[in-house]
């Protein structure tokens, strides 16, 4: 029987962090779990650095229980990785988690993701312990003082290189396993679409119910994976072009059926990745899908990155021509405070912009920041380009967005994504 792994849960017990006494389906991992629910016990347990194979911490407890200070004291001696478990409503990003020293951020309840990350980080911890053991053998303390400094440095560098190789090997193995899992889910028919409403802040003459089309993936239990769990894998393996083709074909088929069956006007926004447009086969297929779709003119908007607009090229031109031929739209993502020249260069093509969050933040800033935000929005408005504020999570922003002249808002506060095209009744014109 394999030895139990020592796991420290901080801020909540295993149930509160989404972990049972044993992991399923990976039941070969036997977890010996200890809980620290207050600052004193957390600090004492973290001081026993070598004991732990994994640390799970409630994200809200990280600063409340002084875990940041405890890690400053004991973190250098830890082999265990730190995972932050955030609430479903939390906006804590993996990048912000990494700034706190965490190996990953997992949403509470996302068991599939949690199991994969735990397996990966336990393997990483094992590699660190092996590297530490290698260092001890390569440079015994009783002999180190008898070695010349050059020889000591050589052995230390050799051990460090071995440790790095072990760690990289563990990471590659975990990455390959995750890649294969995602590939199996995709090939097994796990892809699906969700739709999130884009709702008007002001009457603008359009009666169509607008939705952004979102690609999702189901696991073997039927649960939806978060995009951050499979998009990096798809990007790493250059699958995004094929996924985009699947999305366009499925979304435009759905839109064709909806428009044929329903008198309510409906329009879709569909994202096009840089990878899909850079590949001739995927780009040609998507343009052909748009051209041949039996949907009403003006009811499709394709979202592209600023990078695509900056680089231009023949394939972008073909996409523009196909959209304009049917009165469809082109949207610039993450339109920011410094994108005036890029927008001016594309005024004849761009019909919508999604505001970079920096513009939203500038609204609440000082006079100079507010002025810059107003100028950026005014440039779009004067060119009759519709503006969309993305990721609006509370009502407090709405008066400022309205005063700024924003046309549409999108976010979980307005409506969560749904598998059906469900538009909030309050926003129907």
Coordinates of C-alpha atoms in Angstrom, one line a residue:
X1 CA 0.0 0.0 0.0
X2 CA 1.3 3.4 -1.0
X3 CA 2.3 5.8 1.8
X4 CA -0.2 8.5 2.6
X5 CA 0.5 12.1 1.4
X6 CA 0.4 14.8 4.1
X7 CA -2.0 17.5 3.1
X8 CA -2.5 20.7 5.1
X9 CA -5.9 22.5 4.6
X10 CA -6.0 26.1 5.8
X11 CA -9.1 28.2 6.5
X12 CA -11.5 25.3 6.2
X13 CA -11.6 21.6 6.5
X14 CA -11.4 19.2 3.5
X15 CA -15.2 19.4 2.9
X16 CA -15.0 23.2 2.8
X17 CA -12.2 23.1 0.3
X18 CA -13.8 20.5 -1.9
X19 CA -11.6 17.6 -1.0
X20 CA -12.7 14.3 0.6
X21 CA -10.7 11.9 2.7
X22 CA -9.6 10.3 -0.6
X23 CA -9.5 11.5 -4.1
X24 CA -11.8 10.0 -6.8
X25 CA -11.3 8.8 -9.4
X26 CA -7.6 8.7 -8.5
X27 CA -8.1 6.4 -5.5
X28 CA -4.5 5.4 -5.5
X29 CA -3.7 8.7 -3.8
X30 CA -4.1 8.3 -0.1
X31 CA -4.4 11.7 1.6
X32 CA -3.7 12.2 5.3
X33 CA -5.4 15.6 5.9
X34 CA -4.7 18.1 8.7
X35 CA -6.8 21.3 9.1
X36 CA -5.7 24.7 10.4
X37 CA -8.6 27.0 11.0
X38 CA -6.9 29.9 12.8
X39 CA -3.8 31.9 12.4
X40 CA -1.9 30.4 15.3
X41 CA -2.4 26.8 14.2
X42 CA -1.6 27.6 10.6
X43 CA 1.6 29.3 11.5
X44 CA 2.7 26.4 13.8
X45 CA 1.9 23.7 11.2
X46 CA 3.6 25.6 8.4
X47 CA 6.8 25.8 10.5
X48 CA 7.0 22.0 10.2
X49 CA 8.0 22.6 6.6
X50 CA 9.3 19.2 5.6
X51 CA 6.1 17.4 6.7
X52 CA 3.8 18.6 4.0
X53 CA 3.3 17.2 0.4
X54 CA 0.6 19.7 -0.5
X55 CA -1.1 22.8 1.0
X56 CA -4.6 23.8 0.2
X57 CA -5.7 27.3 1.4
X58 CA -9.0 29.0 1.2
X59 CA -8.3 32.1 -0.9
X60 CA -10.2 34.4 1.5
X61 CA -8.1 33.1 4.4
X62 CA -4.8 33.8 2.8
X63 CA -4.4 37.3 4.3
X64 CA -6.9 36.9 7.1
X65 CA -4.9 34.2 8.7
X66 CA -1.5 35.7 7.9
X67 CA -0.5 33.0 5.5
X68 CA 1.5 35.5 3.5
X69 CA 3.7 36.2 6.6
X70 CA 4.0 32.6 7.5
X71 CA 5.2 31.8 4.0
X72 CA 7.8 34.6 4.2
X73 CA 9.2 32.7 7.2
X74 CA 8.9 29.1 6.1
X75 CA 8.2 29.1 2.4
X76 CA 11.8 28.6 1.3
X77 CA 12.0 25.2 3.2
X78 CA 8.7 23.9 1.8
X79 CA 8.6 21.1 -0.8
X80 CA 4.8 21.3 -0.9
X81 CA 3.0 23.4 -3.5
X82 CA 0.3 25.9 -2.4
X83 CA -3.1 25.7 -4.0
X84 CA -5.6 28.5 -3.5
X85 CA -9.3 27.5 -3.4
X86 CA -11.5 30.4 -4.4
X87 CA -15.3 30.9 -4.1
X88 CA -17.3 30.5 -7.3
X89 CA -18.0 34.3 -7.2
X90 CA -14.4 35.2 -6.7
X91 CA -12.5 36.9 -9.5
X92 CA -9.0 35.8 -8.2
X93 CA -7.0 34.9 -11.3
X94 CA -4.2 32.3 -11.6
X95 CA -1.8 35.2 -12.2
X96 CA -2.8 36.9 -8.9
X97 CA -2.5 33.5 -7.2
X98 CA 1.0 33.1 -8.6
X99 CA 1.9 36.5 -7.1
X100 CA 1.0 35.1 -3.7
X101 CA 3.2 32.1 -4.3
X102 CA 0.4 29.6 -5.3
X103 CA 1.0 27.0 -8.0
X104 CA -2.6 27.2 -9.1
X105 CA -6.0 28.7 -8.3
X106 CA -9.0 26.3 -8.3
X107 CA -12.7 27.2 -8.0
X108 CA -14.5 25.5 -5.2
X109 CA -16.7 22.7 -6.6
X110 CA -14.6 22.2 -9.7
X111 CA -13.6 18.7 -8.6
X112 CA -12.2 17.6 -12.0
X113 CA -9.8 20.5 -12.1
X114 CA -8.9 20.0 -8.4
X115 CA -8.1 16.3 -8.8
X116 CA -5.9 17.0 -11.8
X117 CA -4.0 19.8 -10.1
X118 CA -3.5 17.8 -6.9
X119 CA -2.1 14.9 -8.8
X120 CA 0.3 17.2 -10.7
X121 CA 1.5 19.0 -7.6
X122 CA 2.0 15.9 -5.6
X123 CA 4.3 14.6 -8.5
X124 CA 6.1 18.0 -8.4
X125 CA 6.6 17.7 -4.6
X126 CA 8.0 14.2 -5.1
X127 CA 10.5 15.6 -7.7
X128 CA 11.5 18.3 -5.3
X129 CA 12.2 15.8 -2.5
X130 CA 14.2 13.6 -4.8
X131 CA 16.2 16.6 -5.9
X132 CA 16.9 17.6 -2.2
X133 CA 18.0 14.0 -1.5
X134 CA 20.3 14.2 -4.5
X135 CA 21.8 17.4 -3.3
X136 CA 22.4 15.8 0.1
X137 CA 24.2 12.9 -1.4
X138 CA 26.2 15.0 -3.8
X139 CA 27.4 17.4 -1.0
X140 CA 27.4 15.8 2.5
X141 CA 27.8 18.4 5.1
X142 CA 30.5 16.5 6.9
X143 CA 32.7 16.6 3.7
X144 CA 31.7 19.9 2.3
X145 CA 34.2 21.9 4.4
X146 CA 37.0 19.7 3.0
X147 CA 36.2 20.5 -0.6
X148 CA 37.7 23.4 -2.5
X149 CA 35.2 26.1 -3.3
X150 CA 35.3 25.4 -7.0
X151 CA 34.6 21.7 -6.4
X152 CA 31.8 22.5 -4.0
X153 CA 30.2 24.9 -6.5
X154 CA 30.5 22.3 -9.2
X155 CA 28.7 19.6 -7.2
X156 CA 26.1 22.1 -6.1
X157 CA 25.5 23.2 -9.7
X158 CA 25.3 19.5 -10.8
X159 CA 22.7 18.7 -8.1
X160 CA 20.7 21.8 -8.9
X161 CA 20.7 20.8 -12.6
X162 CA 19.5 17.3 -11.6
X163 CA 16.8 18.8 -9.5
X164 CA 15.6 21.0 -12.3
X165 CA 15.6 18.1 -14.7
X166 CA 13.5 16.0 -12.3
X167 CA 11.1 18.8 -11.8
X168 CA 10.8 19.4 -15.6
X169 CA 10.3 15.7 -16.2
X170 CA 7.4 15.6 -13.6
X171 CA 5.8 18.7 -15.2
X172 CA 6.1 17.2 -18.7
X173 CA 4.5 14.0 -17.5
X174 CA 1.6 15.8 -15.9
X175 CA 1.2 18.1 -18.9
X176 CA 1.1 15.1 -21.3
X177 CA -1.5 13.3 -19.1
X178 CA -3.7 16.5 -19.1
X179 CA -3.3 16.9 -22.9
X180 CA -4.4 13.3 -23.5
X181 CA -7.4 13.8 -21.1
X182 CA -8.6 16.9 -22.9
X183 CA -8.0 15.3 -26.3
X184 CA -10.1 12.3 -25.3
X185 CA -12.9 14.5 -24.0
X186 CA -12.9 16.5 -27.3
X187 CA -12.8 13.5 -29.5
X188 CA -15.5 11.9 -27.4
X189 CA -18.0 14.6 -28.2
X190 CA -17.6 16.7 -25.1
X191 CA -17.6 20.1 -26.9
X192 CA -20.7 22.2 -26.4
X193 CA -21.8 25.9 -26.7
X194 CA -23.1 28.4 -24.2
X195 CA -24.5 31.8 -24.9
X196 CA -24.3 35.0 -22.8
X197 CA -26.5 37.9 -23.5
X198 CA -25.1 41.3 -24.5
X199 CA -27.8 43.8 -23.4
X200 CA -28.3 47.5 -24.3
X201 CA -27.8 50.4 -21.9
X202 CA -29.7 52.8 -24.1
X203 CA -32.2 52.6 -26.9
X204 CA -30.2 52.4 -30.1
X205 CA -32.7 51.3 -32.7
X206 CA -31.7 47.6 -32.7
X207 CA -34.3 45.1 -31.7
X208 CA -32.2 42.0 -32.0
X209 CA -31.4 39.9 -28.9
X210 CA -27.6 39.7 -28.9
X211 CA -25.5 36.8 -27.5
X212 CA -21.8 36.0 -27.4
X213 CA -21.1 32.3 -28.3
X214 CA -18.9 30.6 -25.8
X215 CA -17.1 27.3 -26.3
X216 CA -17.2 24.8 -23.4
X217 CA -16.1 21.2 -22.8
X218 CA -17.8 18.6 -20.6
X219 CA -15.9 16.0 -18.6
X220 CA -16.8 12.3 -18.3
X221 CA -19.3 13.2 -15.6
X222 CA -21.1 15.8 -17.7
X223 CA -19.7 18.7 -15.8
X224 CA -18.5 21.8 -17.7
X225 CA -14.8 22.5 -17.5
X226 CA -13.7 26.1 -17.1
X227 CA -12.1 27.6 -20.3
X228 CA -8.7 28.0 -18.5
X229 CA -8.7 24.2 -18.1
X230 CA -8.7 23.3 -21.8
X231 CA -7.9 26.4 -23.8
X232 CA -4.2 26.4 -22.8
X233 CA -4.0 22.7 -23.8
X234 CA -5.7 23.4 -27.2
X235 CA -3.4 26.3 -27.8
X236 CA -0.3 24.3 -26.9
X237 CA -1.3 21.5 -29.3
X238 CA -2.5 23.9 -32.1
X239 CA -6.1 22.7 -32.0
X240 CA -7.7 26.2 -31.8
X241 CA -8.1 26.5 -35.6
X242 CA -10.2 23.3 -35.7
X243 CA -12.1 24.2 -32.6
X244 CA -13.0 27.6 -34.2
X245 CA -14.3 25.8 -37.3
X246 CA -16.5 23.6 -35.1
X247 CA -17.8 26.7 -33.3
X248 CA -18.7 28.6 -36.4
X249 CA -20.4 25.6 -38.1
X250 CA -22.4 24.8 -34.9
X251 CA -23.3 28.4 -34.0
X252 CA -24.4 29.5 -37.4
X253 CA -26.5 26.3 -37.8
X254 CA -28.2 27.1 -34.5
X255 CA -28.7 30.7 -35.6
X256 CA -30.2 29.5 -38.9
X257 CA -32.7 27.3 -37.1
X258 CA -33.6 30.0 -34.5
X259 CA -34.3 32.6 -37.2
X260 CA -36.4 30.2 -39.2
X261 CA -38.5 29.2 -36.1
X262 CA -38.7 32.5 -34.2
X263 CA -40.0 35.9 -35.1
X264 CA -37.8 37.5 -32.5
X265 CA -34.6 38.9 -34.1
X266 CA -31.5 37.2 -32.8
X267 CA -27.8 38.0 -33.5
X268 CA -24.6 36.1 -32.4
X269 CA -21.1 37.3 -31.6
X270 CA -18.5 34.6 -32.3
X271 CA -14.8 34.8 -31.4
X272 CA -12.1 34.0 -34.0
X273 CA -8.7 33.1 -32.6
X274 CA -5.4 34.3 -34.0
X275 CA -4.4 30.7 -34.7
X276 CA -7.6 30.1 -36.8
X277 CA -7.0 33.1 -39.0
X278 CA -3.3 32.3 -39.5
X279 CA -4.0 28.9 -40.8
X280 CA -5.1 28.8 -44.5
X281 CA -7.4 25.8 -44.2
X282 CA -9.2 26.9 -41.0
X283 CA -9.5 30.5 -42.3
X284 CA -10.9 29.5 -45.7
X285 CA -13.4 27.1 -44.0
X286 CA -14.6 29.7 -41.6
X287 CA -15.0 32.3 -44.4
X288 CA -16.9 29.8 -46.5
X289 CA -19.1 28.9 -43.5
X290 CA -20.0 32.6 -43.1
X291 CA -20.6 33.1 -46.8
X292 CA -22.9 30.1 -47.2
X293 CA -24.8 30.5 -43.9
X294 CA -28.6 31.0 -44.4
X295 CA -28.8 33.6 -41.7
X296 CA -30.3 37.1 -41.9
X297 CA -27.9 39.9 -43.0
X298 CA -26.4 41.8 -40.1
X299 CA -26.9 39.1 -37.5
X300 CA -23.3 37.9 -37.1
X301 CA -20.4 39.8 -35.5
X302 CA -16.9 38.2 -35.5
X303 CA -14.7 39.1 -32.6
X304 CA -11.0 39.5 -33.4
X305 CA -7.9 40.5 -31.4
X306 CA -6.1 43.8 -31.7
X307 CA -3.1 41.7 -32.9
X308 CA -5.1 40.5 -35.9
X309 CA -6.1 44.0 -36.9
X310 CA -2.5 45.2 -36.4
X311 CA -1.0 42.5 -38.6
X312 CA -3.7 42.7 -41.4
X313 CA -3.0 40.4 -44.3
X314 CA -4.9 38.7 -47.1
X315 CA -6.9 36.4 -44.8
X316 CA -8.2 39.3 -42.7
X317 CA -9.2 41.0 -46.0
X318 CA -11.1 37.9 -47.1
X319 CA -12.9 37.8 -43.7
X320 CA -13.8 41.6 -44.0
X321 CA -15.1 41.1 -47.5
X322 CA -17.3 38.2 -46.5
X323 CA -18.7 40.1 -43.5
X324 CA -19.4 43.3 -45.4
X325 CA -21.1 41.4 -48.3
X326 CA -23.8 40.3 -45.8
X327 CA -23.9 43.4 -43.6
X328 CA -22.3 41.5 -40.7
X329 CA -20.0 43.1 -38.1
X330 CA -16.4 43.0 -37.0
X331 CA -15.5 43.6 -33.4
X332 CA -12.1 44.7 -31.9
X333 CA -11.4 43.0 -28.6
X334 CA -9.8 44.9 -25.7
X335 CA -10.1 48.3 -27.1
X336 CA -7.9 50.4 -24.8
X337 CA -6.9 53.9 -24.0
X338 CA -4.0 53.9 -26.5
X339 CA -5.8 52.3 -29.5
X340 CA -7.0 55.4 -31.2
X341 CA -4.7 55.0 -34.2
X342 CA -5.5 51.3 -34.6
X343 CA -9.2 52.1 -34.6
X344 CA -8.9 54.9 -37.1
X345 CA -7.0 52.6 -39.4
X346 CA -9.9 50.2 -39.3
X347 CA -12.9 52.5 -39.2
X348 CA -14.4 51.2 -42.5
X349 CA -14.4 47.7 -41.1
X350 CA -14.9 47.7 -37.4
X351 CA -18.5 47.9 -36.2
X352 CA -18.1 47.1 -32.5
X353 CA -15.4 47.3 -29.8
X354 CA -15.2 45.6 -26.5
X355 CA -13.6 47.9 -24.0
X356 CA -10.4 46.9 -22.2
X357 CA -10.9 46.8 -18.5
X358 CA -8.4 49.7 -18.2
X359 CA -11.1 52.0 -19.6
X360 CA -13.6 50.7 -17.1
X361 CA -11.1 51.4 -14.3
X362 CA -10.3 54.8 -15.6
X363 CA -14.0 55.8 -15.2
X364 CA -13.4 55.6 -11.4
X365 CA -10.0 57.3 -11.6
X366 CA -9.0 61.0 -11.5
X367 CA -9.9 63.7 -14.0
X368 CA -7.0 62.9 -16.4
X369 CA -8.0 59.2 -16.5
X370 CA -11.7 60.0 -16.9
X371 CA -10.8 62.3 -19.8
X372 CA -8.8 59.6 -21.6
X373 CA -11.7 57.1 -21.2
X374 CA -14.2 59.7 -22.6
X375 CA -12.0 60.4 -25.6
X376 CA -11.5 56.7 -26.4
X377 CA -15.3 56.1 -26.2
X378 CA -16.1 59.3 -28.1
X379 CA -13.8 58.2 -31.0
X380 CA -15.8 55.0 -31.4
X381 CA -19.2 56.7 -30.9
X382 CA -18.4 59.4 -33.5
X383 CA -17.6 56.7 -36.0
X384 CA -21.0 55.0 -35.2
X385 CA -19.1 52.0 -33.7
X386 CA -21.0 50.3 -30.9
X387 CA -19.2 49.9 -27.6
X388 CA -19.6 47.0 -25.2
X389 CA -18.4 46.9 -21.6
X390 CA -17.3 43.4 -20.8
X391 CA -17.3 41.6 -17.4
X392 CA -19.7 43.9 -15.6
X393 CA -20.2 42.2 -12.3
X394 CA -22.3 44.7 -10.3
X395 CA -24.9 47.5 -10.7
X396 CA -22.6 50.2 -9.3
X397 CA -20.9 50.7 -12.6
X398 CA -24.0 51.1 -14.7
X399 CA -24.6 54.9 -14.1
X400 CA -21.0 55.7 -15.0
X401 CA -21.1 53.5 -18.1
X402 CA -24.4 55.1 -19.2
X403 CA -23.0 58.6 -18.6
X404 CA -19.9 57.6 -20.7
X405 CA -22.1 56.7 -23.6
X406 CA -21.5 52.9 -23.6
X407 CA -24.0 51.1 -25.8
X408 CA -24.1 47.5 -24.3
X409 CA -23.0 45.6 -21.2
X410 CA -22.1 42.0 -20.7
X411 CA -21.3 40.0 -17.6
X412 CA -22.5 37.6 -14.9
X413 CA -24.3 40.4 -13.1
X414 CA -26.5 40.8 -16.2
X415 CA -26.8 37.1 -17.0
X416 CA -24.8 34.0 -16.6
X417 CA -24.1 32.0 -19.8
X418 CA -26.7 29.4 -20.7
X419 CA -26.8 26.4 -23.1
X420 CA -30.0 27.9 -24.6
X421 CA -30.4 31.4 -25.9
X422 CA -32.1 32.9 -22.9
X423 CA -32.4 36.7 -23.0
X424 CA -33.3 38.7 -19.9
X425 CA -36.9 39.8 -20.3
X426 CA -36.2 43.2 -18.7
X427 CA -33.8 44.0 -21.5
X428 CA -36.2 43.2 -24.4
X429 CA -36.9 46.4 -26.4

